[in-house]
Short mmCIF file of C-alpha atoms in Angstrom, two decimals:
data_model
loop_
_atom_site.label_atom_id
_atom_site.label_comp_id
_atom_site.label_asym_id
_atom_site.label_seq_id
_atom_site.Cartn_x
_atom_site.Cartn_y
_atom_site.Cartn_z
CA MET W 23 121.83 103.57 105.48
CA PRO W 24 124.02 101.72 102.95
CA TYR W 25 122.33 99.10 100.79
CA THR W 26 122.98 97.06 97.65
CA PHE W 27 120.74 96.62 94.63
CA TYR W 28 121.54 93.58 92.49
CA LEU W 29 119.08 91.93 90.12
CA PRO W 30 120.82 90.23 87.17
CA THR W 31 117.59 88.79 85.73
CA LYS W 32 116.08 89.95 82.45
CA LEU W 33 112.29 90.15 82.86
CA LEU W 34 109.76 89.73 80.04
CA TYR W 35 106.49 90.99 81.52
CA GLY W 36 102.96 91.30 80.15
CA ALA W 37 100.16 89.40 78.45
CA GLY W 38 101.56 87.44 75.51
CA SER W 39 105.18 87.84 76.59
CA LEU W 40 105.84 84.10 76.27
CA LYS W 41 105.85 84.66 72.50
CA GLN W 42 109.06 86.67 72.90
CA LEU W 43 110.99 83.70 74.31
CA GLY W 44 111.65 82.17 70.90
CA GLY W 45 113.45 85.31 69.78
CA CYS W 46 115.79 85.41 72.77
CA ALA W 47 119.40 84.30 72.69
CA LEU W 48 119.29 81.60 75.35
CA PRO W 49 122.43 80.46 77.23
CA GLY W 50 122.36 76.84 76.10
CA ARG W 51 121.30 74.41 73.40
CA LYS W 52 119.66 71.65 75.43
CA ALA W 53 117.38 72.35 78.37
CA LEU W 54 116.02 70.27 81.20
CA LEU W 55 112.45 71.55 81.33
CA VAL W 56 111.41 71.23 84.98
CA THR W 57 107.71 71.24 85.80
CA SER W 58 105.23 69.85 88.30
CA SER W 59 103.83 66.36 88.63
CA GLY W 60 100.35 67.81 88.12
CA GLN W 61 98.57 68.03 84.79
CA SER W 62 97.75 71.74 84.46
CA VAL W 63 100.75 72.78 82.32
CA LYS W 64 99.89 69.98 79.89
CA LYS W 65 96.11 70.33 80.09
CA PHE W 66 96.17 74.05 79.26
CA GLY W 67 98.88 73.73 76.61
CA TYR W 68 101.56 75.69 78.45
CA LEU W 69 104.16 72.93 78.21
CA GLU W 70 103.65 72.57 74.45
CA ARG W 71 103.83 76.34 73.95
CA VAL W 72 107.10 76.57 75.87
CA GLN W 73 108.59 73.66 73.93
CA GLU W 74 107.66 75.43 70.68
CA GLN W 75 109.31 78.65 71.83
CA LEU W 76 112.45 76.81 72.89
CA LEU W 77 112.68 75.18 69.46
CA ARG W 78 112.32 78.61 67.86
CA ALA W 79 115.29 79.70 69.96
CA GLY W 80 117.29 76.65 68.83
CA VAL W 81 116.98 74.75 72.12
CA GLN W 82 116.00 71.09 72.49
CA ALA W 83 114.29 70.09 75.75
CA ALA W 84 114.06 67.01 77.96
CA VAL W 85 111.07 67.15 80.31
CA TYR W 86 111.31 66.42 84.03
CA ASP W 87 107.75 66.49 85.39
CA ARG W 88 108.13 65.13 88.91
CA ILE W 89 108.01 68.23 91.12
CA THR W 90 105.52 68.19 94.00
CA PRO W 91 103.98 71.30 95.67
CA ASN W 92 106.70 71.23 98.35
CA PRO W 93 109.80 70.11 96.38
CA THR W 94 111.98 67.52 98.08
CA LYS W 95 115.69 66.85 98.12
CA ALA W 96 115.05 63.52 96.40
CA GLU W 97 113.29 65.28 93.51
CA VAL W 98 116.20 67.70 93.17
CA MET W 99 118.81 64.94 93.11
CA ALA W 100 116.82 62.89 90.58
CA GLY W 101 116.40 65.96 88.36
CA ALA W 102 120.11 66.72 88.53
CA ALA W 103 120.96 63.14 87.55
CA LEU W 104 118.62 63.34 84.55
CA CYS W 105 120.11 66.70 83.59
CA GLN W 106 123.59 65.18 83.52
CA GLU W 107 122.41 62.05 81.71
CA GLN W 108 120.73 64.13 78.99
CA GLY W 109 123.72 66.44 78.58
CA CYS W 110 121.70 69.57 79.36
CA ASP W 111 123.44 72.93 79.56
CA LEU W 112 120.38 74.95 80.62
CA VAL W 113 117.49 74.48 83.08
CA VAL W 114 114.01 75.89 82.44
CA GLY W 115 111.53 76.07 85.32
CA LEU W 116 107.91 76.11 84.13
CA GLY W 117 105.10 76.47 86.65
CA GLY W 118 104.71 77.94 90.10
CA GLY W 119 107.34 78.62 92.71
CA SER W 120 107.84 74.91 93.36
CA SER W 121 108.95 74.20 89.80
CA ILE W 122 111.13 77.29 89.57
CA ASP W 123 112.69 76.69 92.98
CA ALA W 124 113.42 73.09 92.03
CA ALA W 125 114.92 74.22 88.71
CA LYS W 126 117.42 76.41 90.58
CA ALA W 127 118.38 73.62 92.96
CA ILE W 128 118.72 71.15 90.08
CA ALA W 129 120.92 73.66 88.24
CA VAL W 130 123.23 73.70 91.27
CA MET W 131 123.46 69.94 91.63
CA ALA W 132 123.87 69.29 87.88
CA ARG W 133 127.28 70.96 88.14
CA ASN W 134 128.38 70.00 91.66
CA PRO W 135 129.32 66.85 93.60
CA GLY W 136 127.74 65.34 96.66
CA ASP W 137 124.32 65.84 98.16
CA TYR W 138 122.19 69.00 97.93
CA TRP W 139 122.08 69.23 101.73
CA ASP W 140 125.87 69.64 101.67
CA TYR W 141 125.33 73.22 100.51
CA VAL W 142 122.25 74.18 102.54
CA SER W 143 122.77 76.23 105.69
CA GLY W 144 120.56 75.73 108.72
CA GLY W 145 119.32 72.60 110.44
CA THR W 146 121.36 69.55 109.45
CA GLY W 147 122.66 71.27 106.30
CA ARG W 148 126.46 71.36 106.07
CA GLY W 149 126.66 74.89 104.64
CA LYS W 150 129.59 74.12 102.33
CA PRO W 151 130.50 76.64 99.61
CA VAL W 152 129.31 75.66 96.12
CA PRO W 153 132.47 74.87 94.14
CA ASN W 154 131.09 75.18 90.59
CA ALA W 155 128.70 77.72 89.10
CA PRO W 156 125.19 76.33 88.50
CA LEU W 157 123.75 75.88 85.04
CA PRO W 158 121.86 78.97 83.83
CA VAL W 159 118.14 79.02 84.69
CA VAL W 160 115.18 80.40 82.74
CA ALA W 161 111.99 80.86 84.78
CA ILE W 162 108.50 80.84 83.25
CA THR W 163 105.93 81.41 85.96
CA THR W 164 102.33 80.24 85.70
CA THR W 165 101.32 81.48 89.16
CA ALA W 166 101.69 84.67 91.19
CA GLY W 167 102.86 83.69 94.65
CA THR W 168 106.54 83.15 95.33
CA GLY W 169 108.39 85.80 93.35
CA SER W 170 110.93 83.11 92.53
CA GLU W 171 111.34 84.52 89.03
CA ALA W 172 113.01 87.62 90.50
CA ASP W 173 115.10 86.23 93.34
CA PRO W 174 117.88 83.68 93.88
CA TRP W 175 116.05 81.62 96.51
CA THR W 176 114.96 78.01 96.32
CA VAL W 177 113.07 76.28 99.14
CA THR W 178 113.43 72.51 99.45
CA THR W 179 112.26 69.92 101.97
CA ASN W 180 114.54 67.20 103.28
CA GLU W 181 111.90 64.53 103.73
CA GLU W 182 114.19 62.37 105.87
CA THR W 183 114.74 65.05 108.52
CA ARG W 184 111.49 67.03 108.03
CA GLU W 185 113.39 70.25 107.35
CA LYS W 186 112.16 72.84 104.86
CA ILE W 187 114.96 75.33 104.25
CA GLY W 188 115.70 78.11 101.79
CA PHE W 189 118.98 78.31 99.90
CA GLY W 190 120.41 80.56 97.23
CA TYR W 191 123.16 82.98 96.35
CA GLU W 192 123.98 85.42 93.57
CA LYS W 193 124.55 82.68 90.98
CA THR W 194 121.10 81.10 91.42
CA PHE W 195 119.20 84.07 90.01
CA PRO W 196 117.38 83.17 86.78
CA VAL W 197 119.11 84.73 83.78
CA LEU W 198 115.72 85.29 82.14
CA SER W 199 112.16 85.22 83.47
CA VAL W 200 108.84 85.31 81.64
CA ILE W 201 105.87 86.78 83.53
CA ASP W 202 102.86 86.29 81.27
CA PRO W 203 99.43 86.75 82.93
CA GLU W 204 97.86 84.68 80.14
CA LEU W 205 99.52 81.62 81.73
CA MET W 206 97.79 82.37 85.07
CA VAL W 207 94.12 82.56 84.07
CA SER W 208 93.68 78.82 84.68
CA VAL W 209 94.66 78.99 88.37
CA PRO W 210 91.55 78.16 90.48
CA PRO W 211 90.16 80.89 92.78
CA ARG W 212 91.33 79.43 96.09
CA LEU W 213 94.86 78.80 94.86
CA THR W 214 94.91 82.30 93.35
CA ALA W 215 94.11 83.64 96.81
CA TYR W 216 96.71 81.50 98.60
CA GLN W 217 99.39 82.50 96.12
CA GLY W 218 98.43 86.17 96.31
CA PHE W 219 98.73 86.16 100.09
CA ASP W 220 102.13 84.48 99.84
CA ALA W 221 103.27 87.39 97.65
CA LEU W 222 101.67 89.86 100.06
CA PHE W 223 103.54 88.48 103.04
CA HIS W 224 106.85 88.44 101.16
CA SER W 225 106.40 92.19 100.87
CA THR W 226 105.02 92.93 104.35
CA GLU W 227 107.80 90.86 105.90
CA GLY W 228 110.41 92.51 103.71
CA TYR W 229 109.09 95.94 104.72
CA LEU W 230 109.36 95.08 108.43
CA ASN W 231 112.71 93.26 108.09
CA ARG W 232 115.66 94.83 109.92
CA SER W 233 117.55 94.97 106.62
CA ALA W 234 114.86 96.92 104.75
CA SER W 235 116.18 99.76 102.60
CA PRO W 236 114.63 102.71 100.74
CA MET W 237 114.66 100.62 97.55
CA SER W 238 113.00 97.56 99.09
CA ASP W 239 110.46 99.83 100.82
CA LEU W 240 109.35 101.31 97.49
CA LEU W 241 108.89 97.89 95.92
CA ALA W 242 107.19 96.40 98.98
CA LEU W 243 104.58 99.14 99.34
CA GLU W 244 103.74 99.04 95.63
CA ALA W 245 103.36 95.24 95.75
CA VAL W 246 101.05 95.54 98.78
CA ARG W 247 99.02 98.23 96.99
CA LEU W 248 98.60 96.15 93.84
CA ILE W 249 97.53 93.07 95.79
CA GLY W 250 95.03 95.03 97.87
CA LYS W 251 93.63 96.56 94.70
CA SER W 252 93.47 93.56 92.38
CA LEU W 253 93.72 90.22 94.20
CA PRO W 254 89.96 90.03 94.92
CA HIS W 255 89.23 90.65 91.24
CA ALA W 256 91.72 87.96 90.17
CA VAL W 257 90.09 85.53 92.60
CA ARG W 258 86.54 86.27 91.44
CA GLU W 259 87.27 86.75 87.73
CA GLY W 260 90.20 84.56 86.82
CA SER W 261 90.13 85.59 83.15
CA ASP W 262 90.55 89.30 84.00
CA LEU W 263 93.99 89.95 82.50
CA GLN W 264 94.26 93.40 84.09
CA ALA W 265 93.74 91.97 87.57
CA ARG W 266 95.98 88.99 86.81
CA GLY W 267 98.63 91.37 85.47
CA ASP W 268 98.53 93.53 88.61
CA VAL W 269 98.93 90.51 90.88
CA ALA W 270 101.68 89.07 88.66
CA LEU W 271 103.57 92.35 88.82
CA ALA W 272 103.08 92.50 92.59
CA ASN W 273 104.47 88.98 92.84
CA THR W 274 107.57 89.88 90.83
CA LEU W 275 108.07 93.00 92.95
CA SER W 276 107.76 90.85 96.06
CA GLY W 277 110.54 88.63 94.71
CA MET W 278 112.70 91.71 94.36
CA VAL W 279 111.84 92.60 97.96
CA GLU W 280 112.99 89.14 99.04
CA THR W 281 116.25 89.78 97.20
CA LEU W 282 116.88 93.24 98.64
CA SER W 283 115.47 92.69 102.14
CA GLY W 284 114.00 89.29 103.01
CA CYS W 285 111.39 87.38 104.94
CA ILE W 286 111.04 87.25 108.72
CA SER W 287 109.82 84.58 111.14
CA GLU W 288 106.30 84.35 109.71
CA HIS W 289 107.86 82.35 106.88
CA SER W 290 109.98 80.24 109.24
CA ILE W 291 106.83 79.16 111.07
CA ALA W 292 104.94 78.41 107.85
CA HIS W 293 107.87 76.38 106.47
CA ALA W 294 107.96 74.27 109.63
CA MET W 295 104.24 73.61 109.28
CA SER W 296 104.51 72.35 105.70
CA ALA W 297 107.68 70.38 106.50
CA PHE W 298 105.55 68.34 108.89
CA HIS W 299 102.45 68.47 106.65
CA PRO W 300 103.69 68.42 103.02
CA LYS W 301 100.18 68.68 101.57
CA LEU W 302 99.54 71.97 103.36
CA PRO W 303 99.73 74.75 100.73
CA HIS W 304 102.36 77.29 101.73
CA GLY W 305 100.04 80.23 101.08
CA ALA W 306 97.33 78.61 103.22
CA ALA W 307 99.79 78.17 106.09
CA LEU W 308 100.80 81.83 105.90
CA THR W 309 97.21 83.01 105.65
CA ALA W 310 96.08 80.87 108.58
CA ILE W 311 98.68 82.30 110.99
CA SER W 312 98.82 85.84 109.60
CA VAL W 313 96.34 87.67 111.83
CA ALA W 314 97.74 86.01 114.95
CA TYR W 315 101.29 86.71 113.78
CA TYR W 316 100.88 90.42 113.10
CA THR W 317 98.78 90.85 116.25
CA ARG W 318 101.73 89.43 118.18
CA LEU W 319 104.21 91.75 116.43
CA ILE W 320 102.06 94.74 117.35
CA ARG W 321 101.90 93.61 121.00
CA LEU W 322 105.67 93.16 120.99
CA GLY W 323 106.15 96.78 119.91
CA VAL W 324 106.75 96.67 116.15
CA ASP W 325 107.31 100.07 114.51
CA VAL W 326 103.96 101.89 114.55
CA GLU W 327 104.57 104.03 111.47
CA ARG W 328 105.56 101.05 109.36
CA MET W 329 102.40 99.16 110.27
CA ILE W 330 100.32 102.25 109.44
CA ALA W 331 102.08 102.55 106.07
CA LEU W 332 101.27 98.90 105.30
CA ALA W 333 97.63 99.45 106.26
CA ARG W 334 97.36 102.45 103.95
CA ALA W 335 99.02 100.57 101.09
CA LEU W 336 96.57 97.71 101.61
CA GLY W 337 93.66 100.08 101.08
CA LYS W 338 92.81 101.57 104.48
CA THR W 339 93.81 105.08 103.50
CA ASP W 340 92.67 106.63 106.78
CA ALA W 341 94.84 104.33 108.90
CA ASP W 342 96.38 105.99 111.95
CA ARG W 343 97.23 103.06 114.24
CA PRO W 344 98.98 99.71 113.71
CA GLU W 345 95.80 97.71 114.34
CA ASP W 346 94.40 99.20 111.15
CA PHE W 347 96.66 96.80 109.24
CA LEU W 348 94.85 93.89 110.88
CA THR W 349 91.52 95.40 109.83
CA ALA W 350 92.70 95.77 106.23
CA LEU W 351 94.21 92.27 106.21
CA GLU W 352 91.04 90.61 107.52
CA ALA W 353 88.93 92.55 105.04
CA LEU W 354 91.11 91.41 102.12
CA GLN W 355 90.98 87.80 103.29
CA LYS W 356 87.19 88.01 103.49
CA GLU W 357 87.00 89.47 99.96
CA CYS W 358 89.11 86.55 98.74
CA SER W 359 87.05 83.96 100.68
CA VAL W 360 90.00 82.72 102.74
CA ASN W 361 89.12 84.40 106.03
CA GLY W 362 88.86 82.35 109.20
CA LEU W 363 91.26 79.60 108.15
CA ALA W 364 92.03 77.45 111.19
CA LEU W 365 95.08 75.24 111.60
CA SER W 366 92.81 72.54 112.99
CA SER W 367 91.24 72.17 109.53
CA PHE W 368 94.62 71.27 107.99
CA GLY W 369 95.35 68.35 110.31
CA LEU W 370 97.69 70.10 112.74
CA SER W 371 97.40 69.35 116.44
CA PRO W 372 98.43 71.40 119.51
CA GLU W 373 100.74 68.57 120.56
CA GLU W 374 102.94 69.44 117.56
CA PHE W 375 103.37 73.10 118.45
CA PRO W 376 106.54 72.77 120.59
CA GLU W 377 108.24 70.75 117.86
CA LEU W 378 107.08 73.18 115.17
CA ALA W 379 108.43 76.14 117.14
CA HIS W 380 111.75 74.34 117.60
CA ASN W 381 111.91 73.34 113.93
CA ALA W 382 111.16 76.89 112.75
CA ARG W 383 114.10 78.31 114.70
CA GLU W 384 116.53 75.46 114.07
CA THR W 385 116.02 75.30 110.30
CA MET W 386 115.54 78.98 109.40
CA GLY W 387 116.69 80.84 112.50
CA SER W 388 118.21 83.60 110.39
CA LEU W 389 114.69 84.86 109.68
CA PHE W 390 114.10 85.29 113.41
CA GLU W 391 117.28 87.35 113.53
CA ALA W 392 115.75 89.63 110.88
CA ASP W 393 112.57 90.21 112.90
CA PRO W 394 111.85 93.85 113.78
CA VAL W 395 111.15 92.74 117.38
CA ALA W 396 112.33 89.68 119.29
CA VAL W 397 109.97 86.73 118.69
CA SER W 398 110.49 83.95 121.24
CA ASP W 399 109.52 80.28 121.05
CA SER W 400 106.70 81.02 123.49
CA ASP W 401 105.50 83.73 121.10
CA VAL W 402 105.48 81.18 118.28
CA MET W 403 103.48 78.79 120.46
CA GLU W 404 100.96 81.56 121.16
CA ILE W 405 100.69 82.41 117.45
CA LEU W 406 100.00 78.77 116.58
CA SER W 407 97.50 78.43 119.42
CA ASP W 408 95.64 81.59 118.40
CA ALA W 409 95.48 80.37 114.79
CA PHE W 410 94.38 76.85 115.69
CA CYS W 411 90.64 77.41 115.81
#
């Protein structure tokens, strides 16, 4: 089948690779340095190290440290206003997927009129074409979960309408990304697990997506293999740079999979959940529904050979039936101490399920269209019910 490979991002990968940033020719002279509202990048010295590297490269930086775990439209618009006020010609995202996603969205709005939701498709978004090219973005990831350093996507929540929707196009790829496992050793075990499962599901979903290609298949299966091999070690021994490096590479590969193929309705459902419950970690939402979700896909007749291939990549080398993927998935979750997550423990209630199912399809219905089998609203309700307790 025909397919396209396009990845215009230069990647600096490996322990200590942040030190290379200062020697790079960066596409600007003043950066808006976008990071989270938390304290970890300051506490562990990552912000200071990045500022030093930017100065070495001849770039001044204004810091915007207001990004929450589920970035909002208001945060994007405020960041874009500061970017314009400071005369920035470059945006640097430092942190996890939230900071990098927000950096991309801010880069769009720093150069374009109106409201961010004017350009978002889905839900109440107006889906207008972006008239001006965004500012260039440099991504420096301190987590291994979203793959945002290797894809054009940015996920933002409209807090007024409770819509969490992805956006992006070929001009929102980072021009340069730094993937340094040394910046990830401070991530606590539970968050390491949540982020690792987010990366895992980017790849499993991309492998099952209707638009999967030979290239995305190669990257997806390798990402799944690396996560199955090394995520438990990264969770248990956070300072293990080999394990951190494997998971970081898997995460970057999963971002490439998102670029070449894409997510399916598992992500639509999880986005709806965190749109209604902003404090729910995205990786936790995915992990909580995952066994119920893939059980439902198997019952609906998903491709048997593809599920077996995923099971084998995840470590069950003798897999010969699709249910073996569920066995491997549950075993990995147990190894990472995130097995048995119930939606009830995150404050969700069954009364919300119809609205969540509706929101998932209305805001990111394109992911349902990419499903390998038809997933109905009643299927979504069953998935949520099965994952509730």
